[in-house]
Coordinates of C-alpha atoms in Angstrom, one line a residue:
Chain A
X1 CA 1.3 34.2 -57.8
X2 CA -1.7 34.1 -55.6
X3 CA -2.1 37.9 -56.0
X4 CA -2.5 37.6 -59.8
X5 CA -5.2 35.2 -59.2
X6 CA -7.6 36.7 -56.8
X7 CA -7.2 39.7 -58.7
X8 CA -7.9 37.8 -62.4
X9 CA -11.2 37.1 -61.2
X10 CA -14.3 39.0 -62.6
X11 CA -13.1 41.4 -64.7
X12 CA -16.4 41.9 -66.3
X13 CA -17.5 44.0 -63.0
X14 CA -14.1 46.0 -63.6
X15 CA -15.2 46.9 -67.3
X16 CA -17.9 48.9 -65.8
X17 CA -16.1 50.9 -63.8
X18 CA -13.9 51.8 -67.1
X19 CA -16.9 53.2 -68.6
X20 CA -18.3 55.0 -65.9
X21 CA -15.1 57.0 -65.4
X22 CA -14.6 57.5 -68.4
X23 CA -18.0 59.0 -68.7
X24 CA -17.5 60.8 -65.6
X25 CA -14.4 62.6 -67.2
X26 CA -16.6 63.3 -70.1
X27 CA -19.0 65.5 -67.9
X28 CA -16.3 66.9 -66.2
X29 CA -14.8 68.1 -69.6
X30 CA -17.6 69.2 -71.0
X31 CA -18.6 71.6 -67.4
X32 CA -15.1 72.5 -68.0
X33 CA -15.7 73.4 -72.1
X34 CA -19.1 75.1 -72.0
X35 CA -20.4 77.9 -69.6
X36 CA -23.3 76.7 -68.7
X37 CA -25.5 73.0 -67.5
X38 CA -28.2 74.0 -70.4
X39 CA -25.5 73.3 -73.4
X40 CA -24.1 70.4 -71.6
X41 CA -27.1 68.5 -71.3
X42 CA -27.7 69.4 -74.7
X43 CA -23.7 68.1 -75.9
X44 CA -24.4 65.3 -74.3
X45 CA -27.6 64.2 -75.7
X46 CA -26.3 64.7 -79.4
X47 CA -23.6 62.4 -78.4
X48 CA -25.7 59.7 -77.0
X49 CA -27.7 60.4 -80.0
X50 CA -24.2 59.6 -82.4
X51 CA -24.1 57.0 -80.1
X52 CA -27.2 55.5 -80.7
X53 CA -27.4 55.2 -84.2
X54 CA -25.0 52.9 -84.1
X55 CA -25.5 50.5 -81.0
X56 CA -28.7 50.0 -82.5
X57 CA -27.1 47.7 -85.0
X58 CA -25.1 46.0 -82.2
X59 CA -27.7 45.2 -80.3
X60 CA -30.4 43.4 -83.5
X61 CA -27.1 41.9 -84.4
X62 CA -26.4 40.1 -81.1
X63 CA -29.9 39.6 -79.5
X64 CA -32.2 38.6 -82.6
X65 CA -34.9 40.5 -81.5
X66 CA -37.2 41.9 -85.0
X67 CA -39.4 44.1 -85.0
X68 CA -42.1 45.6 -82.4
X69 CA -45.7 45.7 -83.5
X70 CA -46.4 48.1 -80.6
X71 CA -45.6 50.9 -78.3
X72 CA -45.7 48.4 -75.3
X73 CA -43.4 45.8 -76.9
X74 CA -40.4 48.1 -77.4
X75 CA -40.9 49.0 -73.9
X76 CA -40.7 45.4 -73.0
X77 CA -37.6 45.1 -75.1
X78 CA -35.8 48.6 -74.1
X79 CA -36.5 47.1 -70.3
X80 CA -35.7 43.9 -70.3
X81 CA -32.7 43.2 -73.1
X82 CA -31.3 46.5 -74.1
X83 CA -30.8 48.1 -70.8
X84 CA -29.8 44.4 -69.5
X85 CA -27.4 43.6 -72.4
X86 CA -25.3 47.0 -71.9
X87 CA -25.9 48.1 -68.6
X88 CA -26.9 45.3 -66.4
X89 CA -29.8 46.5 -65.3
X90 CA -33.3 46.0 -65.9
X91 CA -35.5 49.5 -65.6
X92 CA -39.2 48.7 -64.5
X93 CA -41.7 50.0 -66.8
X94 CA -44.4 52.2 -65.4
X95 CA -46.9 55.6 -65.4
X96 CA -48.5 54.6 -68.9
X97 CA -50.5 57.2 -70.7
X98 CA -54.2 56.1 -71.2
X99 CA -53.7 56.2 -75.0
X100 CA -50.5 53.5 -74.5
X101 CA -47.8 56.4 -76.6
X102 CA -46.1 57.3 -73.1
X103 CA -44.7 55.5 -70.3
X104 CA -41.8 56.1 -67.7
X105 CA -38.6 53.6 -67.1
X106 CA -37.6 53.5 -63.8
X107 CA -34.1 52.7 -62.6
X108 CA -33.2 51.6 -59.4
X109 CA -29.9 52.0 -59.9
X110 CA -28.1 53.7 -62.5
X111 CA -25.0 52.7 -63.6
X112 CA -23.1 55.8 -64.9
X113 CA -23.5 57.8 -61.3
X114 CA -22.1 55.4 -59.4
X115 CA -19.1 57.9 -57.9
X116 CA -20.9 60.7 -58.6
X117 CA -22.0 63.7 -56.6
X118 CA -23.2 66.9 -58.2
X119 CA -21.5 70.2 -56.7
X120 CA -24.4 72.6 -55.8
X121 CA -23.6 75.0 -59.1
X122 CA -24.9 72.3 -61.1
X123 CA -28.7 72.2 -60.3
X124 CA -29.3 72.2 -64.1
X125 CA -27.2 69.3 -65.2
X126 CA -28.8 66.4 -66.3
X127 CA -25.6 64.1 -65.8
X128 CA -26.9 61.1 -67.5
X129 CA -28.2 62.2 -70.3
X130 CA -26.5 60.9 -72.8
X131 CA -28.5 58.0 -72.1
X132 CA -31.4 60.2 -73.8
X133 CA -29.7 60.4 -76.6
X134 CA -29.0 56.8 -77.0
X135 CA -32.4 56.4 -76.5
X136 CA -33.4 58.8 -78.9
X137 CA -31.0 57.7 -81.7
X138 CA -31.5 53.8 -81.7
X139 CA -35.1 54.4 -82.1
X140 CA -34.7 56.7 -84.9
X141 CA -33.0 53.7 -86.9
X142 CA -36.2 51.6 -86.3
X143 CA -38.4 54.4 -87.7
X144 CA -39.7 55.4 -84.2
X145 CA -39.8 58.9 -83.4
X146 CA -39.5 59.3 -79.3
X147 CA -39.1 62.1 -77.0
X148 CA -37.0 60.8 -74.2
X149 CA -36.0 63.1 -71.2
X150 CA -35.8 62.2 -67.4
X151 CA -37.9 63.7 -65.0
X152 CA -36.7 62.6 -62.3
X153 CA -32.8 61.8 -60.9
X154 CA -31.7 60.6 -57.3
X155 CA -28.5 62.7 -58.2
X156 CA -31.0 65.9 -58.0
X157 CA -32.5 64.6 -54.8
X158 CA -35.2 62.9 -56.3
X159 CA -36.1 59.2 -54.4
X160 CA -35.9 57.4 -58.1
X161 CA -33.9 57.9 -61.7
X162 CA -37.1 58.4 -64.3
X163 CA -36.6 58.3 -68.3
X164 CA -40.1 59.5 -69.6
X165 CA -40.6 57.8 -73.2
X166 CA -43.1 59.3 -75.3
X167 CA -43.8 58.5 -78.6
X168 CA -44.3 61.0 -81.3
X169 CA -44.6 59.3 -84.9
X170 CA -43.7 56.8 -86.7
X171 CA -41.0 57.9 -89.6
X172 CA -41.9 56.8 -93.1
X173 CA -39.8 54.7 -94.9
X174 CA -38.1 56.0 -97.6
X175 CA -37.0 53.2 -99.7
X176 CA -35.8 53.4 -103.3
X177 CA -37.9 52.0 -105.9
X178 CA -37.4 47.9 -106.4
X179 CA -35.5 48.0 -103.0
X180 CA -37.5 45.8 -100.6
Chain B
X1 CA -26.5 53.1 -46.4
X2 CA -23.1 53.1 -47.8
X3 CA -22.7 49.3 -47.3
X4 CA -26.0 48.8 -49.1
X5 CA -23.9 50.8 -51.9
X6 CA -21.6 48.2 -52.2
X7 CA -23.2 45.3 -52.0
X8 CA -24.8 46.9 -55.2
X9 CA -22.3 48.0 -56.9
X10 CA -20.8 44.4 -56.9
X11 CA -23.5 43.3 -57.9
X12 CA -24.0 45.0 -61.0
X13 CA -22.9 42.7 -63.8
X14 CA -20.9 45.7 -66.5
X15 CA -21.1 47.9 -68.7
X16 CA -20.8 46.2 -72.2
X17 CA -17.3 46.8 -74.0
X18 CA -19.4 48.1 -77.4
X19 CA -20.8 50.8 -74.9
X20 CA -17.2 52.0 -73.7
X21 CA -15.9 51.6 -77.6
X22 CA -18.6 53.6 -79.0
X23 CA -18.0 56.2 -76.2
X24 CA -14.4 56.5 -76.9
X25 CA -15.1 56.7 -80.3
X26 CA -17.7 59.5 -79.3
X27 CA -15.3 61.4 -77.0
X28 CA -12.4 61.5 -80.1
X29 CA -14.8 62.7 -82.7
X30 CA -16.9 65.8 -80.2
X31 CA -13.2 66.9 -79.1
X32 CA -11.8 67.2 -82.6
X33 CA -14.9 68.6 -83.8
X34 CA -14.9 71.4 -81.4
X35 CA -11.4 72.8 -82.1
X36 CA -11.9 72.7 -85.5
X37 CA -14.1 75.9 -85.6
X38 CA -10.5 77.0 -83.9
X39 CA -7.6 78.5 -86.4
X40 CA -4.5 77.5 -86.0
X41 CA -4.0 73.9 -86.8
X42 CA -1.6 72.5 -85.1
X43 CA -1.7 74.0 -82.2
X44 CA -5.6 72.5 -81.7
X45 CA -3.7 69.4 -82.3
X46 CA -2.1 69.6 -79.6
X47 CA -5.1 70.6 -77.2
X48 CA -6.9 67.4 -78.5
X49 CA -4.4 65.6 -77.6
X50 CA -3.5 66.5 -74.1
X51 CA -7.5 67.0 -73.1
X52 CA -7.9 63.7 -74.0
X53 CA -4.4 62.3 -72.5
X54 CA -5.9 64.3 -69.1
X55 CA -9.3 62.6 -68.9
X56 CA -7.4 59.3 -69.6
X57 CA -5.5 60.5 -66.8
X58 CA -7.6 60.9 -64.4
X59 CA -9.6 57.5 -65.5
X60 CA -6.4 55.8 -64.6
X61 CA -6.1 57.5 -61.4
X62 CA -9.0 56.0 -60.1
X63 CA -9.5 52.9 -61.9
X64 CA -5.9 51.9 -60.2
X65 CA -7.1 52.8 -56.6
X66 CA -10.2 50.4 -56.8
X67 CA -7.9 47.7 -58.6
X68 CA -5.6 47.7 -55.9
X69 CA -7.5 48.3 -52.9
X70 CA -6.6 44.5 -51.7
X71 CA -3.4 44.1 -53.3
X72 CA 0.3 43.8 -51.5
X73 CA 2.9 46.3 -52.4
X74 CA 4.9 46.3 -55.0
X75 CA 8.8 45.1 -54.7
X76 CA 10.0 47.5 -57.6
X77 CA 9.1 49.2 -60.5
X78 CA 9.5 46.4 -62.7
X79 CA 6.7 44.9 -60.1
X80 CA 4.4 47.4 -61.2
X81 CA 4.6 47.8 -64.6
X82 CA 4.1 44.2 -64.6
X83 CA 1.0 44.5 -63.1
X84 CA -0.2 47.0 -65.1
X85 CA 0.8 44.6 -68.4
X86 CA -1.1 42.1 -66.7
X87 CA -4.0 42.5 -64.6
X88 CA -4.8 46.4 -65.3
X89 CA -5.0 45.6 -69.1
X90 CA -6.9 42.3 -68.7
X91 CA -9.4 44.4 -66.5
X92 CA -10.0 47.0 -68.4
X93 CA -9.2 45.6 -72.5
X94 CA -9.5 41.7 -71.5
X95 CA -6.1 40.6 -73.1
X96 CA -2.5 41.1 -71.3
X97 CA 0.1 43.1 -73.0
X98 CA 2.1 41.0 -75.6
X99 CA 5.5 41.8 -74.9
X100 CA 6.9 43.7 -72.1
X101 CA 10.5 45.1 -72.7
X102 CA 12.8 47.6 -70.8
X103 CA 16.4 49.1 -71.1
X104 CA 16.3 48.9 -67.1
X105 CA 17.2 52.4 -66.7
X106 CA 13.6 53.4 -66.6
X107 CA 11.9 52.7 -69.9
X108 CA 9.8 50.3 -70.7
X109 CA 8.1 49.3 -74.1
X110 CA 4.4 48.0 -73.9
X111 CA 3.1 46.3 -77.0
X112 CA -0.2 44.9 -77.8
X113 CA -0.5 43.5 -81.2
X114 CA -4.0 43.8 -80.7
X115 CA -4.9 46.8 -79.2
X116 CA -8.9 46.5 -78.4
X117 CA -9.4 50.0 -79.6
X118 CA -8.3 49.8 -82.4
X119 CA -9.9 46.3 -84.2
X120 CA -12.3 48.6 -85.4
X121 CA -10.6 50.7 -87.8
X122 CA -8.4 48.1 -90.0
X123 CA -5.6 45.4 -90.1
X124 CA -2.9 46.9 -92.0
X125 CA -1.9 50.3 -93.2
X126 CA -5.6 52.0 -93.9
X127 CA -6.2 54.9 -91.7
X128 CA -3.1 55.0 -90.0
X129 CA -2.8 58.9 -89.8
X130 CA -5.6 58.9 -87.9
X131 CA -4.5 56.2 -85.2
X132 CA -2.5 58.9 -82.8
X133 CA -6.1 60.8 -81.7
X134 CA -7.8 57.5 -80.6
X135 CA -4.4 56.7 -78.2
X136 CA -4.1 59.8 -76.6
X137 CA -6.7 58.5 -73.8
X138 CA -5.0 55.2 -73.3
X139 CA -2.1 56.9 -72.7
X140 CA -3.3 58.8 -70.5
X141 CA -5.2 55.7 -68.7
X142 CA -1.3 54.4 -68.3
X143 CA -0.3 57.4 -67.4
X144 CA -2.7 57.8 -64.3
X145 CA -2.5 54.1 -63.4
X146 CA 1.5 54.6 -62.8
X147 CA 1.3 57.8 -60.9
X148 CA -1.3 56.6 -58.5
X149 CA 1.2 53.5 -58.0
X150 CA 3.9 56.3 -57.0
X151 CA 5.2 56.5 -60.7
X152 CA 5.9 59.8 -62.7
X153 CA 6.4 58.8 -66.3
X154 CA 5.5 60.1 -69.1
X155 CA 3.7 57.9 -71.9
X156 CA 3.3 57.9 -75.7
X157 CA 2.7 55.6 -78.4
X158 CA 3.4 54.6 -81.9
X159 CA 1.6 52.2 -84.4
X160 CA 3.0 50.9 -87.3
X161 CA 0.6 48.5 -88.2
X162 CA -2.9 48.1 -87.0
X163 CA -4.2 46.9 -85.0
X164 CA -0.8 46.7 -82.9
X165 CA 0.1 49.6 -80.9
X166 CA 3.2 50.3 -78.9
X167 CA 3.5 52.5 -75.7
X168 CA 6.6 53.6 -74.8
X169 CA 7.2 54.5 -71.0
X170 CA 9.6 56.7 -69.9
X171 CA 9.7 57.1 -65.8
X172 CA 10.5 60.3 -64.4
X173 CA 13.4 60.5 -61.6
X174 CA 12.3 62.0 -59.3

């Protein structure tokens, strides 16, 4: 009985390392599936995009946040509640772009590489990036168009993880006549 | 440096269940989708199946070493698959397994009349044909789990009715 209940306790730490692994098989599947880093960086970003497009309804659902009047904002929102909510993290937002349409998150730690190390054949891979994608497609569903890509990983050597955000346009609404 | 890894990774509050359910959901879908381009049908079935059972696999394989890194041994295999009804599933889905039964000659009926992965879809009949793709990787999860705890077994599962799901476990003598 007393080792059920030291092991009951916080389960919530153990959830992550379900989806971590899990992701980690995903890479590992898709190295396996494609020839080269190039077209899995690329699978992977369309799946964070599939991804995205629909955790962006989760997360207005569950954190009543509306809409952001600037560039700056969703940054402060991306940082502080999005990452937070679903990754327990909170990214620092930095390196803006005198005209305010780019700025860089920085992660301190990233959640998905936790057991990771990349094998030297995989300079290329951009293991994370689904995250991208994610990005990419939850912004689309609030009519923001965003380039998202990192420029920086501490799995490549680098001394930080980097997401550079950069805003291209905002997408016209396309709503049917009488629909408001 | 490593210890500074730790202390961070405990830490680290989770990874939010929508994000695992929407990955899942992800992995099913880009694994069908690329066999489709393939010809013969049920063969790529088959693939679809067993990649996803392997990555499952391996999942379980390590999710199972860091559950039971401060845990005493196990007395038999009933001990085990108990604890994988119990604590594994409340780890990793939240919920226990409803009802645990065996023929004690090696296999064991899991059933979870409401398997997390499955909420989504409906409560009933609806969909039902399309239930076996998104258990291939829990299978595979159990599967791991048992042969890192010294288990061979081989694991599949049945739904009736969703959102319940049964797995059926059948341990290999060795």
């Amino acid at each position: 009985m007393s080792r059920q209940s030291n092991r009951a306790t916080d389960n919530k730490k153990m959830n992550s390392e379900l989806f971590t692994l899990t992701y980690g098989a995903l890479v590992t599947q898709l190295c396996k599936d494609y020839e080269n880093d190039e077209e899995v960086n690329k699978q992977l970003d369309k799946m964070g995009y599939n991804i995205g497009v629909r955790l962006i309804e989760d997360f207005l659902a569950r954190s009543s946040v509306g809409r952001c009047h600037d560039f700056r904002e969703t940054a402060d929102v991306i940082a502080k509640v999005a990452f937070k909510m679903y990754l327990g993290i909170t990214p620092s937002v930095t390196n803006w772009s005198p005209a305010g349409d780019e700025f860089s998150l920085i992660l301190e730690s990233n959640p998905l590489v936790d057991f990771v190390e990349l094998p030297d054949n995989h300079s290329n891979l951009v293991y994370s990036n689904l995250l991208c994608g994610v990005l990419r497609g939850a912004l689309e569903m609030v009519q923001m168009a965003v380039d998202v890509r990192f420029s920086q990983d501490t799995l490549r050597g680098d001394n930080v993880t980097e997401i550079r955000m950069k805003f291209i346009k905002r997408i016209e609404e396309n709503l049917p006549a009488g629909d408001e | 440096m490593s210890e500074n890894k730790v202390v961070r990774i405990r830490a680290r509050n989770m990874a939010d269940d929508a994000l695992f359910e929407f990955l899942h959901m992800e992995i099913v879908a880009h694994m069908y989708k690329e066999q489709v381009t393939r010809e013969d049908i049920d063969k790529e079935r088959v693939t679809c199946v067993s990649t996803l059972e392997l990555m499952g696999f391996r999942v379980g394989q390590g999710l199972i070493e860091r559950f039971t890194k401060d845990c005493p041994t196990f007395k038999d295999d009933l001990d085990v698959m108990k604890f994988l009804c119990k604590d594994f599933w409340s780890m990793i889905f939240k919920k226990q397994i409803d009802n645990l039964r065996t023929n004690h000659q090696g296999t064991y009926v899991l059933q979870d009349n409401k398997f997390a992965l499955l909420t989504q879809f409906s409560s009933g009949k609806q969909y039902l044909e399309e239930a076996p793709k998104y258990l291939a990787f829990s299978c595979g999860l159990i599967r791991g789990a048992l042969s890192n705890l010294g288990l061979e077994s081989v694991v599949t599962a049945e739904v009736s009715l969703m959102p319940s799901c049964k797995f059926q476990v059948v341990i290999q003598k060795l």
